[in-house]
Amino acid sequence: MISALVRPLRMLALALVIVLALAACAGGGSDSPTASQSSAGSTTTTTPDLPEAEVKVNPGAGAKDVMPDAEISVQVMRGSLDRVQVTGPGGASVDGDVSGQTWTSTSRMRPATTYTVAVTAEGPEGGSSTQRSTFTTHDPEITATYGIVYDGQTVGVGMPVSIQFDTAVTEPAYRKKIEQAVSVTTTPKVEGSWGWLDNRQLMWRPKDFWAPGTQVSVDAPLTGFQTGEDKWIAEDLSGSMTIGREQISHVDIAKHKMTVSRAGQQVKSFPVSSGRPGKETETRSGMKVVINKQREMTMDSSTIGIDKGEPGYYKVDTDYNVRVTWTGEFVHSAPWSVGAQGSSNVSHGCVNMAPGNAEWFYDNSLPGDPVDFTGSSRQFQPSEGIGVWQYSWADWQAQSALS
């Protein structure tokens, strides 16, 4: 009885194979696409004949005026996440982290830039699909710019790390976010703190003067940070500097004398003449730092608001100029005041030296060398130069936007 049923069953199976083969030949073609346009600004490439993953991307395809600090998220609703790439022009990428089936951006975007989001995911039955979409970030009224000052230079032991913005960072909230994003690395490790000297200058100062030979690097990944009303940064910067030998100078304004020490040992002593008495001419007391040097220059009082014809106006050519404030104080050669040097203060606020002495100081000074001024009732204000050392350690820490 069993053997009688075998032949009919075999015939039935053969017939089913033929029907299925014919159905397979008739299927396919335009009913099984490998690529399709799913929405404006979005394309999907899938494995044939398998359902694709369901993916939700925010910002959506074709979105415009996306703020540079907006979060990008990619969520796989059906299937499993394989890979996410968010790229801009030139291959610049946006970083992100994955949690479960969701990818979330961890870095910001450039303003006025079109980004492509490419998501590779597996569908519920294992088929792979890659979905692409684009969006464009906000085009601000102002693109904010900044620089890392003294990048690549060998500097003195009083030079802070300095990030200088070309326009004001207007709000405390903006300064806080910027400060949280930047970092300083030193070799050897050094205790220090960020602080805002004013709303354009963010500086990192060690607790005490640097040790000679310290290597310092700064990372400022500030693309996509806001600094003011409709004002956004569009670049990341980094920099480094090396701390040179220790040279610290002291100017005694009342005694008309300048001394220079290396590694704690005095190496030079010079007679000088500082600013004559008066609220506009007296040289300021305080711990200043060499800002820069200029071999020759014309000093013109009109640059500090005293115009020709007004009391105190001057215009004179000078040599061996070492700048210590932004408000016009230099240490420089002054052959016309040699007779007063060491005995009286006759300048407009600068430290006058004999030509040979000024040349030595010029040749042996680095940006960042501390120059301590005492003996004057007129105090140096921190924002008048590189004034980080006018603060106690506790007071400098209080200059941080995070304090």
PDB file of N, CA and C in Angstrom, residues 59-94:
ATOM      1  N   PRO A  59      18.824  66.057  11.429  1.00  0.00           N
ATOM      2  CA  PRO A  59      17.851  66.743  10.577  1.00  0.00           C
ATOM      3  C   PRO A  59      17.447  65.902   9.369  1.00  0.00           C
ATOM      4  N   GLY A  60      16.219  66.098   8.933  1.00  0.00           N
ATOM      5  CA  GLY A  60      15.695  65.328   7.830  1.00  0.00           C
ATOM      6  C   GLY A  60      16.303  65.705   6.497  1.00  0.00           C
ATOM      7  N   ALA A  61      16.043  64.866   5.507  1.00  0.00           N
ATOM      8  CA  ALA A  61      16.581  65.081   4.166  1.00  0.00           C
ATOM      9  C   ALA A  61      16.134  66.426   3.617  1.00  0.00           C
ATOM     10  N   GLY A  62      17.120  67.197   3.107  1.00  0.00           N
ATOM     11  CA  GLY A  62      16.830  68.484   2.501  1.00  0.00           C
ATOM     12  C   GLY A  62      16.654  69.630   3.477  1.00  0.00           C
ATOM     13  N   ALA A  63      16.853  69.390   4.785  1.00  0.00           N
ATOM     14  CA  ALA A  63      16.678  70.451   5.780  1.00  0.00           C
ATOM     15  C   ALA A  63      17.667  71.585   5.527  1.00  0.00           C
ATOM     16  N   LYS A  64      17.228  72.799   5.786  1.00  0.00           N
ATOM     17  CA  LYS A  64      18.073  73.983   5.605  1.00  0.00           C
ATOM     18  C   LYS A  64      18.071  74.810   6.882  1.00  0.00           C
ATOM     19  N   ASP A  65      19.076  75.682   7.011  1.00  0.00           N
ATOM     20  CA  ASP A  65      19.204  76.589   8.151  1.00  0.00           C
ATOM     21  C   ASP A  65      19.328  75.838   9.476  1.00  0.00           C
ATOM     22  N   VAL A  66      19.984  74.684   9.431  1.00  0.00           N
ATOM     23  CA  VAL A  66      20.250  73.925  10.655  1.00  0.00           C
ATOM     24  C   VAL A  66      21.345  74.631  11.444  1.00  0.00           C
ATOM     25  N   MET A  67      21.135  74.863  12.728  1.00  0.00           N
ATOM     26  CA  MET A  67      22.124  75.584  13.525  1.00  0.00           C
ATOM     27  C   MET A  67      23.382  74.732  13.705  1.00  0.00           C
ATOM     28  N   PRO A  68      24.571  75.360  13.682  1.00  0.00           N
ATOM     29  CA  PRO A  68      25.831  74.595  13.757  1.00  0.00           C
ATOM     30  C   PRO A  68      25.988  73.753  15.019  1.00  0.00           C
ATOM     31  N   ASP A  69      25.305  74.115  16.100  1.00  0.00           N
ATOM     32  CA  ASP A  69      25.413  73.337  17.333  1.00  0.00           C
ATOM     33  C   ASP A  69      24.263  72.352  17.503  1.00  0.00           C
ATOM     34  N   ALA A  70      23.458  72.173  16.450  1.00  0.00           N
ATOM     35  CA  ALA A  70      22.343  71.227  16.533  1.00  0.00           C
ATOM     36  C   ALA A  70      22.864  69.797  16.616  1.00  0.00           C
ATOM     37  N   GLU A  71      22.102  68.940  17.262  1.00  0.00           N
ATOM     38  CA  GLU A  71      22.473  67.530  17.376  1.00  0.00           C
ATOM     39  C   GLU A  71      21.968  66.760  16.166  1.00  0.00           C
ATOM     40  N   ILE A  72      22.827  65.903  15.623  1.00  0.00           N
ATOM     41  CA  ILE A  72      22.430  64.995  14.549  1.00  0.00           C
ATOM     42  C   ILE A  72      22.154  63.639  15.192  1.00  0.00           C
ATOM     43  N   SER A  73      21.024  63.028  14.846  1.00  0.00           N
ATOM     44  CA  SER A  73      20.722  61.702  15.380  1.00  0.00           C
ATOM     45  C   SER A  73      20.284  60.776  14.259  1.00  0.00           C
ATOM     46  N   VAL A  74      20.707  59.528  14.349  1.00  0.00           N
ATOM     47  CA  VAL A  74      20.324  58.477  13.403  1.00  0.00           C
ATOM     48  C   VAL A  74      19.817  57.307  14.224  1.00  0.00           C
ATOM     49  N   GLN A  75      18.547  56.908  13.997  1.00  0.00           N
ATOM     50  CA  GLN A  75      17.940  55.823  14.767  1.00  0.00           C
ATOM     51  C   GLN A  75      17.392  54.763  13.824  1.00  0.00           C
ATOM     52  N   VAL A  76      17.767  53.524  14.067  1.00  0.00           N
ATOM     53  CA  VAL A  76      17.222  52.407  13.294  1.00  0.00           C
ATOM     54  C   VAL A  76      15.988  51.890  14.023  1.00  0.00           C
ATOM     55  N   MET A  77      14.832  52.070  13.394  1.00  0.00           N
ATOM     56  CA  MET A  77      13.558  51.676  13.998  1.00  0.00           C
ATOM     57  C   MET A  77      13.258  50.201  13.771  1.00  0.00           C
ATOM     58  N   ARG A  78      13.739  49.677  12.616  1.00  0.00           N
ATOM     59  CA  ARG A  78      13.537  48.259  12.294  1.00  0.00           C
ATOM     60  C   ARG A  78      14.808  47.766  11.625  1.00  0.00           C
ATOM     61  N   GLY A  79      15.445  46.766  12.202  1.00  0.00           N
ATOM     62  CA  GLY A  79      16.719  46.280  11.714  1.00  0.00           C
ATOM     63  C   GLY A  79      17.829  46.609  12.696  1.00  0.00           C
ATOM     64  N   SER A  80      19.069  46.621  12.221  1.00  0.00           N
ATOM     65  CA  SER A  80      20.214  46.899  13.091  1.00  0.00           C
ATOM     66  C   SER A  80      21.189  47.859  12.422  1.00  0.00           C
ATOM     67  N   LEU A  81      21.744  48.752  13.218  1.00  0.00           N
ATOM     68  CA  LEU A  81      22.660  49.784  12.728  1.00  0.00           C
ATOM     69  C   LEU A  81      24.041  49.201  12.480  1.00  0.00           C
ATOM     70  N   ASP A  82      24.618  49.549  11.332  1.00  0.00           N
ATOM     71  CA  ASP A  82      25.961  49.072  10.990  1.00  0.00           C
ATOM     72  C   ASP A  82      26.963  50.216  11.023  1.00  0.00           C
ATOM     73  N   ARG A  83      26.699  51.307  10.300  1.00  0.00           N
ATOM     74  CA  ARG A  83      27.681  52.385  10.174  1.00  0.00           C
ATOM     75  C   ARG A  83      26.986  53.702   9.855  1.00  0.00           C
ATOM     76  N   VAL A  84      27.526  54.808  10.436  1.00  0.00           N
ATOM     77  CA  VAL A  84      27.040  56.155  10.139  1.00  0.00           C
ATOM     78  C   VAL A  84      28.240  57.029   9.799  1.00  0.00           C
ATOM     79  N   GLN A  85      28.142  57.770   8.704  1.00  0.00           N
ATOM     80  CA  GLN A  85      29.147  58.764   8.327  1.00  0.00           C
ATOM     81  C   GLN A  85      28.451  60.076   8.013  1.00  0.00           C
ATOM     82  N   VAL A  86      28.920  61.154   8.653  1.00  0.00           N
ATOM     83  CA  VAL A  86      28.415  62.492   8.356  1.00  0.00           C
ATOM     84  C   VAL A  86      29.599  63.306   7.854  1.00  0.00           C
ATOM     85  N   THR A  87      29.567  63.705   6.602  1.00  0.00           N
ATOM     86  CA  THR A  87      30.719  64.376   5.994  1.00  0.00           C
ATOM     87  C   THR A  87      30.310  65.671   5.324  1.00  0.00           C
ATOM     88  N   GLY A  88      31.268  66.603   5.324  1.00  0.00           N
ATOM     89  CA  GLY A  88      31.094  67.866   4.629  1.00  0.00           C
ATOM     90  C   GLY A  88      32.094  67.980   3.497  1.00  0.00           C
ATOM     91  N   PRO A  89      32.266  69.164   2.941  1.00  0.00           N
ATOM     92  CA  PRO A  89      33.208  69.361   1.841  1.00  0.00           C
ATOM     93  C   PRO A  89      34.623  68.967   2.234  1.00  0.00           C
ATOM     94  N   GLY A  90      35.339  68.343   1.299  1.00  0.00           N
ATOM     95  CA  GLY A  90      36.715  67.951   1.554  1.00  0.00           C
ATOM     96  C   GLY A  90      36.864  66.769   2.474  1.00  0.00           C
ATOM     97  N   GLY A  91      35.776  66.075   2.767  1.00  0.00           N
ATOM     98  CA  GLY A  91      35.857  64.900   3.626  1.00  0.00           C
ATOM     99  C   GLY A  91      35.816  65.201   5.104  1.00  0.00           C
ATOM    100  N   ALA A  92      35.633  66.468   5.486  1.00  0.00           N
ATOM    101  CA  ALA A  92      35.531  66.798   6.905  1.00  0.00           C
ATOM    102  C   ALA A  92      34.353  66.054   7.517  1.00  0.00           C
ATOM    103  N   SER A  93      34.573  65.447   8.683  1.00  0.00           N
ATOM    104  CA  SER A  93      33.540  64.600   9.264  1.00  0.00           C
ATOM    105  C   SER A  93      33.050  65.135  10.600  1.00  0.00           C
ATOM    106  N   VAL A  94      31.855  64.700  10.967  1.00  0.00           N
ATOM    107  CA  VAL A  94      31.273  64.994  12.265  1.00  0.00           C
ATOM    108  C   VAL A  94      31.355  63.726  13.102  1.00  0.00           C
TER     109      VAL A  94
END
